[in-house]
Amino acid sequence: MPLPLTPLSRGSLPPDPIALARWLIGKRVVRPLDGAHVGGRIVETEAYLDDDPASHSFRGQNLRNRSMFGVRGNAYVYRIYGMWFCFNVSAGAPREGAAVLIRAIEPEFGLDAMAARRRGGDPRDLTRGPGRLCAALAIDLQLDGIDLCRANGALWLAEGGAPIGPIGTSPRIGITKAADAPLRFYERGNPRVSGPKSART
């Protein structure tokens, strides 16, 4: 393992989904693949709440969103546009239905392995945006519901390393319902943050 990676304990996760979305900035996503590890620092998140019209949980639990209603700290993975996946961290109490979307990470280890899964893409865009991130880390529906606080799992969260920069807050990207809610968090000035340049400052 290229870095000292300490798994996050479930008890350390803030119980409030908005606080969790902000707290996850600077933490790491770790994905064991082909005998090695790929991943990096989280630099952009969005919170989705149980009473949130933009959230998959707004109309209640179903087969697609059931991982949102589980224990805090599990993965919620879903497909968009028939080809991309999005990776979330379940963020509420059991049966609450909240999640934090991981929108972007700054790659730190396993860059060659990630690039091989994103053939032809701009290296700066390797994990910039939720679909690209999942493609680079081979995250798909098989990982839906996995415990992200287990170091020997197929996908997990780890403590951060270098100090993070100032954290920005903004409305979420690419939604129409509750579009003005300031529930997006990101490391200011980090080029790996998704969206236009104005969304990174």
Short mmCIF file of C-alpha atoms in Angstrom, two decimals:
data_model
loop_
_atom_site.label_atom_id
_atom_site.label_comp_id
_atom_site.label_asym_id
_atom_site.label_seq_id
_atom_site.Cartn_x
_atom_site.Cartn_y
_atom_site.Cartn_z
CA MET A 1 0.00 0.00 0.00
CA PRO A 2 1.68 3.26 -1.13
CA LEU A 3 0.46 5.40 1.77
CA PRO A 4 -0.34 4.76 5.43
CA LEU A 5 -4.11 4.33 5.15
CA THR A 6 -6.18 4.22 8.33
CA PRO A 7 -9.84 3.25 7.84
CA LEU A 8 -12.50 5.63 9.10
CA SER A 9 -14.44 4.26 12.04
CA ARG A 10 -18.20 4.38 11.81
CA GLY A 11 -18.34 6.18 15.13
CA SER A 12 -16.24 9.05 13.75
CA LEU A 13 -18.78 9.90 11.01
CA PRO A 14 -20.80 13.02 11.87
CA PRO A 15 -24.47 12.06 12.34
CA ASP A 16 -25.75 15.06 10.40
CA PRO A 17 -25.62 14.49 6.60
CA ILE A 18 -24.62 18.08 5.85
CA ALA A 19 -21.83 17.97 8.44
CA LEU A 20 -20.71 14.63 7.01
CA ALA A 21 -20.54 16.04 3.48
CA ARG A 22 -18.22 18.81 4.66
CA TRP A 23 -16.21 16.52 6.95
CA LEU A 24 -15.44 14.06 4.14
CA ILE A 25 -13.45 16.68 2.23
CA GLY A 26 -9.81 15.59 2.55
CA LYS A 27 -10.62 12.00 3.52
CA ARG A 28 -9.61 9.22 1.14
CA VAL A 29 -11.42 6.72 -1.05
CA VAL A 30 -9.56 3.40 -1.34
CA ARG A 31 -10.32 0.72 -3.93
CA PRO A 32 -8.26 -2.52 -3.98
CA LEU A 33 -7.88 -3.65 -7.61
CA ASP A 34 -5.72 -6.38 -9.13
CA GLY A 35 -3.54 -6.78 -6.06
CA ALA A 36 -2.94 -3.04 -5.58
CA HIS A 37 -4.83 -0.01 -4.30
CA VAL A 38 -6.17 2.94 -6.26
CA GLY A 39 -7.75 6.09 -4.90
CA GLY A 40 -7.13 9.51 -3.43
CA ARG A 41 -8.39 12.49 -1.45
CA ILE A 42 -12.03 13.54 -1.61
CA VAL A 43 -12.20 17.12 -2.88
CA GLU A 44 -15.92 17.56 -3.68
CA THR A 45 -19.17 16.27 -2.16
CA GLU A 46 -22.91 16.96 -2.18
CA ALA A 47 -25.42 16.21 0.57
CA TYR A 48 -28.87 14.73 -0.17
CA LEU A 49 -31.36 14.73 2.71
CA ASP A 50 -34.42 12.63 3.54
CA ASP A 51 -36.86 15.52 2.99
CA ASP A 52 -34.99 16.79 -0.08
CA PRO A 53 -36.96 16.96 -3.38
CA ALA A 54 -33.68 16.34 -5.26
CA SER A 55 -32.93 13.16 -3.29
CA HIS A 56 -33.68 9.62 -4.46
CA SER A 57 -35.18 8.98 -1.02
CA PHE A 58 -37.79 11.74 -1.23
CA ARG A 59 -40.63 9.37 -2.17
CA GLY A 60 -39.54 6.61 0.18
CA GLN A 61 -37.52 3.42 0.04
CA ASN A 62 -37.40 1.15 -3.00
CA LEU A 63 -35.08 -1.46 -4.50
CA ARG A 64 -32.87 1.14 -6.15
CA ASN A 65 -32.31 3.42 -3.15
CA ARG A 66 -32.49 1.00 -0.23
CA SER A 67 -28.79 1.50 0.63
CA MET A 68 -29.59 5.13 1.48
CA PHE A 69 -31.77 3.87 4.32
CA GLY A 70 -29.14 1.59 5.87
CA VAL A 71 -26.45 2.20 8.42
CA ARG A 72 -24.40 5.38 8.10
CA GLY A 73 -21.11 4.69 6.32
CA ASN A 74 -22.23 2.20 3.67
CA ALA A 75 -22.00 2.71 -0.09
CA TYR A 76 -24.97 3.75 -2.20
CA VAL A 77 -24.17 3.22 -5.88
CA TYR A 78 -26.59 3.88 -8.72
CA ARG A 79 -26.51 4.11 -12.52
CA ILE A 80 -27.23 7.28 -14.51
CA TYR A 81 -27.85 7.77 -18.23
CA GLY A 82 -27.63 4.00 -18.70
CA MET A 83 -23.83 3.96 -18.64
CA TRP A 84 -22.32 5.91 -15.71
CA PHE A 85 -22.33 5.16 -12.00
CA CYS A 86 -22.40 7.47 -8.98
CA PHE A 87 -20.88 6.65 -5.60
CA ASN A 88 -22.45 7.92 -2.37
CA VAL A 89 -21.91 7.40 1.35
CA SER A 90 -25.10 6.64 3.30
CA ALA A 91 -25.40 9.52 5.72
CA GLY A 92 -28.41 9.23 8.00
CA ALA A 93 -29.73 7.07 10.78
CA PRO A 94 -31.24 3.71 9.69
CA ARG A 95 -34.48 4.28 7.74
CA GLU A 96 -33.74 8.00 7.37
CA GLY A 97 -32.72 7.98 3.71
CA ALA A 98 -29.80 10.42 3.34
CA ALA A 99 -26.54 10.24 1.41
CA VAL A 100 -23.42 12.16 0.43
CA LEU A 101 -22.45 12.04 -3.24
CA ILE A 102 -18.69 11.85 -3.81
CA ARG A 103 -18.29 14.11 -6.84
CA ALA A 104 -14.50 14.17 -7.23
CA ILE A 105 -11.25 12.95 -5.72
CA GLU A 106 -7.66 14.04 -6.20
CA PRO A 107 -5.81 10.88 -7.36
CA GLU A 108 -2.95 9.91 -5.07
CA PHE A 109 -2.12 6.26 -5.71
CA GLY A 110 -2.70 3.75 -8.50
CA LEU A 111 -2.78 6.48 -11.16
CA ASP A 112 -1.67 4.15 -13.99
CA ALA A 113 -4.40 1.64 -13.13
CA MET A 114 -7.02 4.40 -13.04
CA ALA A 115 -5.83 5.87 -16.34
CA ALA A 116 -6.06 2.43 -17.98
CA ARG A 117 -9.76 2.39 -17.15
CA ARG A 118 -10.25 5.89 -18.56
CA ARG A 119 -8.47 5.40 -21.89
CA GLY A 120 -8.31 8.53 -23.99
CA GLY A 121 -9.43 10.90 -21.26
CA ASP A 122 -7.64 14.07 -20.27
CA PRO A 123 -5.41 13.15 -17.26
CA ARG A 124 -6.72 16.23 -15.44
CA ASP A 125 -10.22 14.78 -15.70
CA LEU A 126 -9.30 11.33 -14.43
CA THR A 127 -11.55 11.46 -11.36
CA ARG A 128 -13.19 14.87 -11.83
CA GLY A 129 -16.94 14.27 -11.71
CA PRO A 130 -18.90 11.33 -10.25
CA GLY A 131 -19.12 9.28 -13.45
CA ARG A 132 -15.43 9.57 -14.27
CA LEU A 133 -14.51 8.80 -10.67
CA CYS A 134 -16.52 5.56 -10.73
CA ALA A 135 -15.07 4.55 -14.10
CA ALA A 136 -11.49 5.11 -12.91
CA LEU A 137 -12.07 3.15 -9.68
CA ALA A 138 -14.23 0.42 -11.27
CA ILE A 139 -17.15 1.25 -8.98
CA ASP A 140 -20.43 -0.29 -10.13
CA LEU A 141 -23.66 -1.76 -8.75
CA GLN A 142 -21.82 -4.75 -7.28
CA LEU A 143 -20.49 -2.38 -4.60
CA ASP A 144 -23.90 -0.98 -3.65
CA GLY A 145 -24.45 -1.43 0.09
CA ILE A 146 -20.84 -2.34 0.94
CA ASP A 147 -19.49 -1.33 4.36
CA LEU A 148 -17.08 1.57 3.74
CA CYS A 149 -15.56 1.32 7.23
CA ARG A 150 -13.87 -2.05 6.63
CA ALA A 151 -10.22 -1.83 5.59
CA ASN A 152 -10.28 -5.24 3.91
CA GLY A 153 -13.38 -4.47 1.86
CA ALA A 154 -13.66 -3.92 -1.89
CA LEU A 155 -14.15 -0.16 -1.34
CA TRP A 156 -13.50 1.83 1.81
CA LEU A 157 -12.83 5.23 3.32
CA ALA A 158 -9.60 6.26 5.04
CA GLU A 159 -8.28 9.14 7.08
CA GLY A 160 -6.82 12.06 5.17
CA GLY A 161 -3.18 12.99 4.78
CA ALA A 162 -2.06 16.49 3.85
CA PRO A 163 -4.00 19.41 5.33
CA ILE A 164 -6.92 20.53 3.19
CA GLY A 165 -7.33 24.02 1.80
CA PRO A 166 -10.30 26.32 2.47
CA ILE A 167 -13.65 24.61 1.91
CA GLY A 168 -16.19 26.27 -0.37
CA THR A 169 -19.97 25.87 -0.30
CA SER A 170 -22.35 26.23 -3.23
CA PRO A 171 -25.62 24.95 -4.71
CA ARG A 172 -25.47 21.44 -6.09
CA ILE A 173 -24.61 20.81 -9.74
CA GLY A 174 -26.82 19.40 -12.47
CA ILE A 175 -30.16 19.24 -10.65
CA THR A 176 -33.43 21.13 -11.10
CA LYS A 177 -35.26 20.47 -7.82
CA ALA A 178 -34.03 22.31 -4.71
CA ALA A 179 -31.32 23.67 -6.99
CA ASP A 180 -30.43 26.62 -4.75
CA ALA A 181 -29.75 24.65 -1.57
CA PRO A 182 -26.10 25.24 -0.49
CA LEU A 183 -25.31 21.53 -0.07
CA ARG A 184 -22.19 21.18 -2.24
CA PHE A 185 -18.76 21.31 -0.57
CA TYR A 186 -15.36 21.44 -2.23
CA GLU A 187 -11.71 22.29 -1.68
CA ARG A 188 -11.31 25.79 -3.10
CA GLY A 189 -8.89 26.15 -6.01
CA ASN A 190 -8.34 22.41 -6.44
CA PRO A 191 -8.22 21.64 -10.20
CA ARG A 192 -9.72 18.19 -9.60
CA VAL A 193 -13.04 19.71 -8.48
CA SER A 194 -15.74 19.25 -11.13
CA GLY A 195 -17.77 21.89 -12.91
CA PRO A 196 -16.63 25.17 -14.49
CA LYS A 197 -13.76 27.19 -13.05
CA SER A 198 -16.27 29.41 -11.25
CA ALA A 199 -17.44 26.34 -9.29
CA ARG A 200 -13.93 25.71 -7.95
CA THR A 201 -13.12 29.16 -6.54
#
